[in-house]
Amino acid sequence: MLVTTRAELREALAGRGGLVGAVFTMGALHAGHAALVRAARERVGESGTVVATVFVNPLQFGPGEDFDRYPRTLDADLALLAEHGADIAFAPAVQEVYPEEPQVRVVAGPLGEQLEGASRPGHFSGVLTVVLKLLHLTAPDVAFFGEKDYQQLVLIGRMARDVNLAVEIVGVPTVREPDGLALSSRNKYLDAHERDVALALSAALRAGAAAAGGGADAVLSAARSVLDARPEADVDYLELRDTGLGPAPAQGDARLLVAARVGKTRLIDNVSLKLDSRILEG
């Protein structure tokens, strides 16, 4: 069921029993989004409701970014959502979500100024503001977000805790092409050569994860060596953090994150790993 206004959304959700699961997207959907919808369907069961949104959020695009050229493929998006179990697709116009310029916005805090936030000032304020609005509009019991946008996932979880939202935030593992490239709507911008260069990001992450037994320095050295071999990938950052994106631990669970510009397209990726520096001791 396609709805495009807040009133239609309220009517579509009214009287439905069971759990409500939500997936928020900007469209140009691919297998990664399909995995989110399937996860929501599995979690809420046949008696529950899966609502997915398709909305290109202008607040999270900075000057010179790709808001106008961001791919918009609503018909194909609706077909994918229906195929993988969404009951309701909410595809509002900008004026429906922002009837007027919002004066009150969510502040992402210190983490929002690091990593992606350092290169894209205000980005996470825009993300969190629209996610909060969509959470209020869809009123889900559980909401699903991809681990590919790991910093976004962490910040949304933190927002839900900090403002006591009655929703469970669930991360869904990154979906990749057979050659390792993380699925992203922006992959459509890459030509054949650029796509080959982009493989350096996932290759660097794999190399870093394979070196995790040697500790943090070994992880970063292994990953950098892969990226250095493909200078066409203009690396913004390569960082090792703990799972909450604080400083990396000496041992235990961590995240290796990378961002790079390939041609005119900015790509991000990350991988989980378990550090163990004990092999360096005596």
Tab-separated table of C-alpha atoms in Angstrom:
chain	number	residue	atom	x	y	z
A	1	MET	CA	0.000	0.000	0.000
A	2	LEU	CA	1.438	3.357	-1.059
A	3	VAL	CA	0.643	6.392	1.086
A	4	THR	CA	2.018	9.879	0.544
A	5	THR	CA	0.573	12.022	3.342
A	6	ARG	CA	0.705	11.907	7.111
A	7	ALA	CA	-3.070	11.513	7.258
A	8	GLU	CA	-2.954	8.525	4.889
A	9	LEU	CA	-0.174	6.985	6.957
A	10	ARG	CA	-2.169	7.328	10.180
A	11	GLU	CA	-5.174	5.724	8.513
A	12	ALA	CA	-3.100	2.867	7.114
A	13	LEU	CA	-1.592	2.110	10.521
A	14	ALA	CA	-4.825	2.492	12.494
A	15	GLY	CA	-6.288	-0.714	13.836
A	16	ARG	CA	-3.410	-2.946	12.788
A	17	GLY	CA	-2.492	-5.508	15.395
A	18	GLY	CA	0.865	-6.932	16.377
A	19	LEU	CA	4.265	-5.305	16.232
A	20	VAL	CA	5.222	-2.542	13.829
A	21	GLY	CA	8.649	-2.671	12.197
A	22	ALA	CA	10.063	0.298	10.283
A	23	VAL	CA	12.710	0.726	7.594
A	24	PHE	CA	13.666	4.263	6.546
A	25	THR	CA	15.215	4.747	3.099
A	26	MET	CA	15.980	7.475	0.581
A	27	GLY	CA	14.974	5.258	-2.321
A	28	ALA	CA	17.135	3.917	-5.157
A	29	LEU	CA	16.687	0.632	-3.338
A	30	HIS	CA	18.936	-2.409	-3.710
A	31	ALA	CA	19.539	-5.769	-2.056
A	32	GLY	CA	20.808	-4.090	1.094
A	33	HIS	CA	17.454	-2.381	1.596
A	34	ALA	CA	15.705	-5.652	0.792
A	35	ALA	CA	17.630	-7.267	3.648
A	36	LEU	CA	16.334	-4.591	6.028
A	37	VAL	CA	12.740	-5.206	4.963
A	38	ARG	CA	13.153	-8.970	5.313
A	39	ALA	CA	14.633	-8.524	8.779
A	40	ALA	CA	11.656	-6.394	9.760
A	41	ARG	CA	9.194	-8.920	8.306
A	42	GLU	CA	10.852	-11.778	10.178
A	43	ARG	CA	10.861	-9.835	13.444
A	44	VAL	CA	7.231	-8.677	13.440
A	45	GLY	CA	5.841	-11.886	11.950
A	46	GLU	CA	2.819	-12.290	9.742
A	47	SER	CA	0.578	-10.677	12.358
A	48	GLY	CA	2.692	-7.513	12.440
A	49	THR	CA	3.132	-4.591	10.075
A	50	VAL	CA	6.226	-3.517	8.141
A	51	VAL	CA	6.262	0.129	7.088
A	52	ALA	CA	9.029	1.449	4.831
A	53	THR	CA	9.645	5.061	3.951
A	54	VAL	CA	11.067	6.442	0.701
A	55	PHE	CA	12.153	10.028	1.240
A	56	VAL	CA	15.205	11.922	0.001
A	57	ASN	CA	15.906	14.110	3.021
A	58	PRO	CA	17.226	17.555	2.041
A	59	LEU	CA	18.457	18.341	5.561
A	60	GLN	CA	21.292	15.828	5.366
A	61	PHE	CA	22.797	17.142	2.138
A	62	GLY	CA	25.364	19.894	2.410
A	63	PRO	CA	26.239	22.551	-0.187
A	64	GLY	CA	27.603	20.948	-3.344
A	65	GLU	CA	26.383	17.470	-2.414
A	66	ASP	CA	24.181	15.342	-4.631
A	67	PHE	CA	20.613	16.063	-3.471
A	68	ASP	CA	19.382	17.037	-6.943
A	69	ARG	CA	21.031	14.131	-8.718
A	70	TYR	CA	20.347	11.520	-6.048
A	71	PRO	CA	18.626	8.673	-7.926
A	72	ARG	CA	14.831	8.629	-7.618
A	73	THR	CA	13.296	5.336	-8.774
A	74	LEU	CA	9.966	5.137	-6.958
A	75	ASP	CA	8.244	2.540	-9.151
A	76	ALA	CA	11.132	0.112	-8.837
A	77	ASP	CA	11.413	0.888	-5.117
A	78	LEU	CA	7.764	0.069	-4.509
A	79	ALA	CA	8.124	-3.244	-6.351
A	80	LEU	CA	11.144	-4.210	-4.234
A	81	LEU	CA	9.401	-3.274	-0.986
A	82	ALA	CA	6.333	-5.319	-1.841
A	83	GLU	CA	8.415	-8.302	-2.953
A	84	HIS	CA	10.299	-8.475	0.340
A	85	GLY	CA	7.415	-8.019	2.726
A	86	ALA	CA	6.602	-4.349	3.328
A	87	ASP	CA	2.920	-3.724	4.004
A	88	ILE	CA	3.001	0.076	3.778
A	89	ALA	CA	5.261	2.337	1.727
A	90	PHE	CA	5.284	5.979	2.861
A	91	ALA	CA	6.678	8.205	0.095
A	92	PRO	CA	5.951	11.803	1.091
A	93	ALA	CA	6.849	15.030	-0.653
A	94	VAL	CA	9.319	17.336	1.059
A	95	GLN	CA	6.485	19.705	2.029
A	96	GLU	CA	4.708	16.849	3.812
A	97	VAL	CA	7.682	16.128	6.063
A	98	TYR	CA	8.756	19.763	6.415
A	99	PRO	CA	5.638	21.974	6.075
A	100	GLU	CA	7.921	24.844	7.053
A	101	GLU	CA	11.669	25.246	7.573
A	102	PRO	CA	12.394	23.433	10.856
A	103	GLN	CA	13.700	25.755	13.547
A	104	VAL	CA	14.310	22.970	16.076
A	105	ARG	CA	16.677	20.216	15.006
A	106	VAL	CA	18.426	17.315	16.688
A	107	VAL	CA	22.063	18.004	17.617
A	108	ALA	CA	24.215	14.941	17.067
A	109	GLY	CA	26.737	15.776	19.795
A	110	PRO	CA	30.507	15.203	19.727
A	111	LEU	CA	30.361	11.993	17.680
A	112	GLY	CA	28.370	13.822	15.026
A	113	GLU	CA	31.409	16.016	14.342
A	114	GLN	CA	33.810	13.123	13.804
A	115	LEU	CA	34.426	10.751	10.889
A	116	GLU	CA	31.594	11.490	8.411
A	117	GLY	CA	30.591	14.532	10.434
A	118	ALA	CA	34.034	16.105	10.077
A	119	SER	CA	33.745	16.030	6.289
A	120	ARG	CA	30.018	16.766	6.132
A	121	PRO	CA	29.174	19.429	8.740
A	122	GLY	CA	25.547	19.281	9.811
A	123	HIS	CA	24.938	15.960	8.074
A	124	PHE	CA	24.020	14.009	11.175
A	125	SER	CA	21.826	16.777	12.521
A	126	GLY	CA	19.810	16.384	9.322
A	127	VAL	CA	19.786	12.595	9.600
A	128	LEU	CA	18.700	12.512	13.235
A	129	THR	CA	16.065	15.191	12.724
A	130	VAL	CA	14.344	13.285	9.923
A	131	VAL	CA	14.696	9.930	11.694
A	132	LEU	CA	13.082	11.359	14.803
A	133	LYS	CA	10.223	12.770	12.693
A	134	LEU	CA	9.742	9.455	10.894
A	135	LEU	CA	9.830	7.506	14.150
A	136	HIS	CA	7.039	9.702	15.476
A	137	LEU	CA	5.033	9.343	12.268
A	138	THR	CA	5.367	5.563	11.932
A	139	ALA	CA	5.391	4.766	15.690
A	140	PRO	CA	7.251	1.464	15.299
A	141	ASP	CA	8.157	-1.001	18.024
A	142	VAL	CA	11.425	-1.750	16.246
A	143	ALA	CA	13.362	0.047	13.493
A	144	PHE	CA	16.051	-1.447	11.264
A	145	PHE	CA	19.169	0.294	9.925
A	146	GLY	CA	22.088	-1.017	7.893
A	147	GLU	CA	25.530	-1.443	9.415
A	148	LYS	CA	27.037	-0.057	6.212
A	149	ASP	CA	26.200	3.397	7.590
A	150	TYR	CA	27.644	2.418	10.943
A	151	GLN	CA	28.130	5.882	12.414
A	152	GLN	CA	24.526	6.697	11.548
A	153	LEU	CA	23.391	3.497	13.274
A	154	VAL	CA	25.350	4.317	16.425
A	155	LEU	CA	24.020	7.881	16.558
A	156	ILE	CA	20.411	6.811	16.024
A	157	GLY	CA	20.761	4.300	18.841
A	158	ARG	CA	22.231	6.980	21.075
A	159	MET	CA	19.412	9.390	20.217
A	160	ALA	CA	16.800	6.758	21.045
A	161	ARG	CA	18.398	6.194	24.447
A	162	ASP	CA	19.030	9.844	25.238
A	163	VAL	CA	15.465	11.000	24.550
A	164	ASN	CA	13.814	7.806	25.823
A	165	LEU	CA	12.193	6.731	22.574
A	166	ALA	CA	10.056	3.615	22.966
A	167	VAL	CA	11.624	1.861	20.002
A	168	GLU	CA	14.279	-0.811	19.598
A	169	ILE	CA	17.020	0.076	17.114
A	170	VAL	CA	18.406	-2.946	15.261
A	171	GLY	CA	21.458	-3.056	12.997
A	172	VAL	CA	21.474	-5.333	9.948
A	173	PRO	CA	24.795	-6.542	8.480
A	174	THR	CA	26.157	-4.931	5.310
A	175	VAL	CA	25.168	-6.601	2.055
A	176	ARG	CA	27.941	-6.858	-0.532
A	177	GLU	CA	28.444	-7.676	-4.166
A	178	PRO	CA	30.233	-11.011	-4.799
A	179	ASP	CA	33.511	-9.103	-5.240
A	180	GLY	CA	33.122	-7.419	-1.845
A	181	LEU	CA	31.864	-3.949	-2.811
A	182	ALA	CA	29.360	-2.729	-0.236
A	183	LEU	CA	25.982	-2.066	-1.800
A	184	SER	CA	25.155	1.630	-1.969
A	185	SER	CA	22.748	3.725	-4.006
A	186	ARG	CA	25.762	5.860	-4.961
A	187	ASN	CA	27.466	2.931	-6.691
A	188	LYS	CA	25.342	3.881	-9.718
A	189	TYR	CA	27.570	6.921	-10.178
A	190	LEU	CA	30.705	4.791	-10.729
A	191	ASP	CA	31.972	3.951	-14.203
A	192	ALA	CA	33.708	0.615	-14.818
A	193	HIS	CA	37.181	1.869	-13.875
A	194	GLU	CA	35.951	3.707	-10.805
A	195	ARG	CA	34.090	0.642	-9.635
A	196	ASP	CA	37.325	-1.339	-9.853
A	197	VAL	CA	39.109	1.339	-7.816
A	198	ALA	CA	36.296	1.294	-5.253
A	199	LEU	CA	37.071	-2.347	-4.485
A	200	ALA	CA	40.132	-1.066	-2.605
A	201	LEU	CA	37.883	-0.030	0.290
A	202	SER	CA	36.513	-3.476	1.035
A	203	ALA	CA	39.890	-5.063	0.280
A	204	ALA	CA	41.540	-2.759	2.827
A	205	LEU	CA	38.947	-3.677	5.432
A	206	ARG	CA	39.457	-7.386	4.812
A	207	ALA	CA	43.203	-6.968	5.127
A	208	GLY	CA	42.788	-5.050	8.363
A	209	ALA	CA	40.437	-7.641	9.819
A	210	ALA	CA	42.826	-10.437	8.860
A	211	ALA	CA	45.585	-8.675	10.835
A	212	ALA	CA	43.466	-8.161	13.972
A	213	GLY	CA	45.446	-10.753	15.896
A	214	GLY	CA	48.384	-8.369	15.837
A	215	GLY	CA	46.542	-5.509	17.489
A	216	ALA	CA	45.512	-2.040	16.375
A	217	ASP	CA	48.767	-1.023	14.694
A	218	ALA	CA	48.812	-4.184	12.604
A	219	VAL	CA	45.201	-3.639	11.520
A	220	LEU	CA	45.800	-0.079	10.356
A	221	SER	CA	49.102	-0.905	8.670
A	222	ALA	CA	47.572	-3.759	6.684
A	223	ALA	CA	44.593	-1.687	5.603
A	224	ARG	CA	46.710	1.330	4.635
A	225	SER	CA	48.989	-0.776	2.473
A	226	VAL	CA	46.011	-1.807	0.336
A	227	LEU	CA	44.734	1.756	0.009
A	228	ASP	CA	48.194	3.094	-0.792
A	229	ALA	CA	48.330	0.721	-3.745
A	230	ARG	CA	45.244	2.411	-5.255
A	231	PRO	CA	45.978	6.146	-5.082
A	232	GLU	CA	42.980	6.856	-7.339
A	233	ALA	CA	40.904	6.308	-4.197
A	234	ASP	CA	41.233	9.644	-2.394
A	235	VAL	CA	41.039	8.513	1.232
A	236	ASP	CA	39.277	10.809	3.682
A	237	TYR	CA	39.786	8.654	6.755
A	238	LEU	CA	40.761	5.185	7.870
A	239	GLU	CA	40.066	4.745	11.560
A	240	LEU	CA	39.821	1.997	14.131
A	241	ARG	CA	37.266	2.554	16.896
A	242	ASP	CA	35.425	0.594	19.542
A	243	THR	CA	31.901	-0.572	18.742
A	244	GLY	CA	30.421	2.670	20.090
A	245	LEU	CA	32.933	4.643	17.976
A	246	GLY	CA	35.030	5.697	20.930
A	247	PRO	CA	38.804	5.074	21.041
A	248	ALA	CA	39.877	1.643	19.877
A	249	PRO	CA	40.385	-0.921	22.649
A	250	ALA	CA	43.644	-2.793	23.079
A	251	GLN	CA	41.689	-6.032	22.779
A	252	GLY	CA	38.160	-7.079	21.979
A	253	ASP	CA	35.451	-6.008	19.565
A	254	ALA	CA	36.154	-3.026	17.326
A	255	ARG	CA	35.170	-1.374	14.038
A	256	LEU	CA	37.456	-0.424	11.178
A	257	LEU	CA	35.963	2.383	9.091
A	258	VAL	CA	37.007	3.937	5.800
A	259	ALA	CA	35.783	6.752	3.564
A	260	ALA	CA	37.185	7.736	0.195
A	261	ARG	CA	36.244	9.670	-2.905
A	262	VAL	CA	36.426	7.693	-6.143
A	263	GLY	CA	36.001	10.030	-9.065
A	264	LYS	CA	33.194	12.330	-7.961
A	265	THR	CA	31.580	9.749	-5.701
A	266	ARG	CA	32.141	9.530	-1.955
A	267	LEU	CA	31.980	6.001	-0.563
A	268	ILE	CA	32.083	4.610	2.960
A	269	ASP	CA	32.495	1.127	4.360
A	270	ASN	CA	33.337	-0.606	7.618
A	271	VAL	CA	33.934	-4.009	9.128
A	272	SER	CA	33.745	-5.524	12.587
A	273	LEU	CA	36.784	-7.280	13.992
A	274	LYS	CA	38.174	-8.587	17.254
A	275	LEU	CA	41.524	-7.179	18.332
A	276	ASP	CA	44.052	-9.329	20.149
A	277	SER	CA	47.455	-7.790	20.887
A	278	ARG	CA	48.573	-10.557	23.238
A	279	ILE	CA	50.617	-12.266	20.547
A	280	LEU	CA	52.956	-9.278	20.704
A	281	GLU	CA	53.707	-9.910	24.358
A	282	GLY	CA	56.714	-11.970	25.474
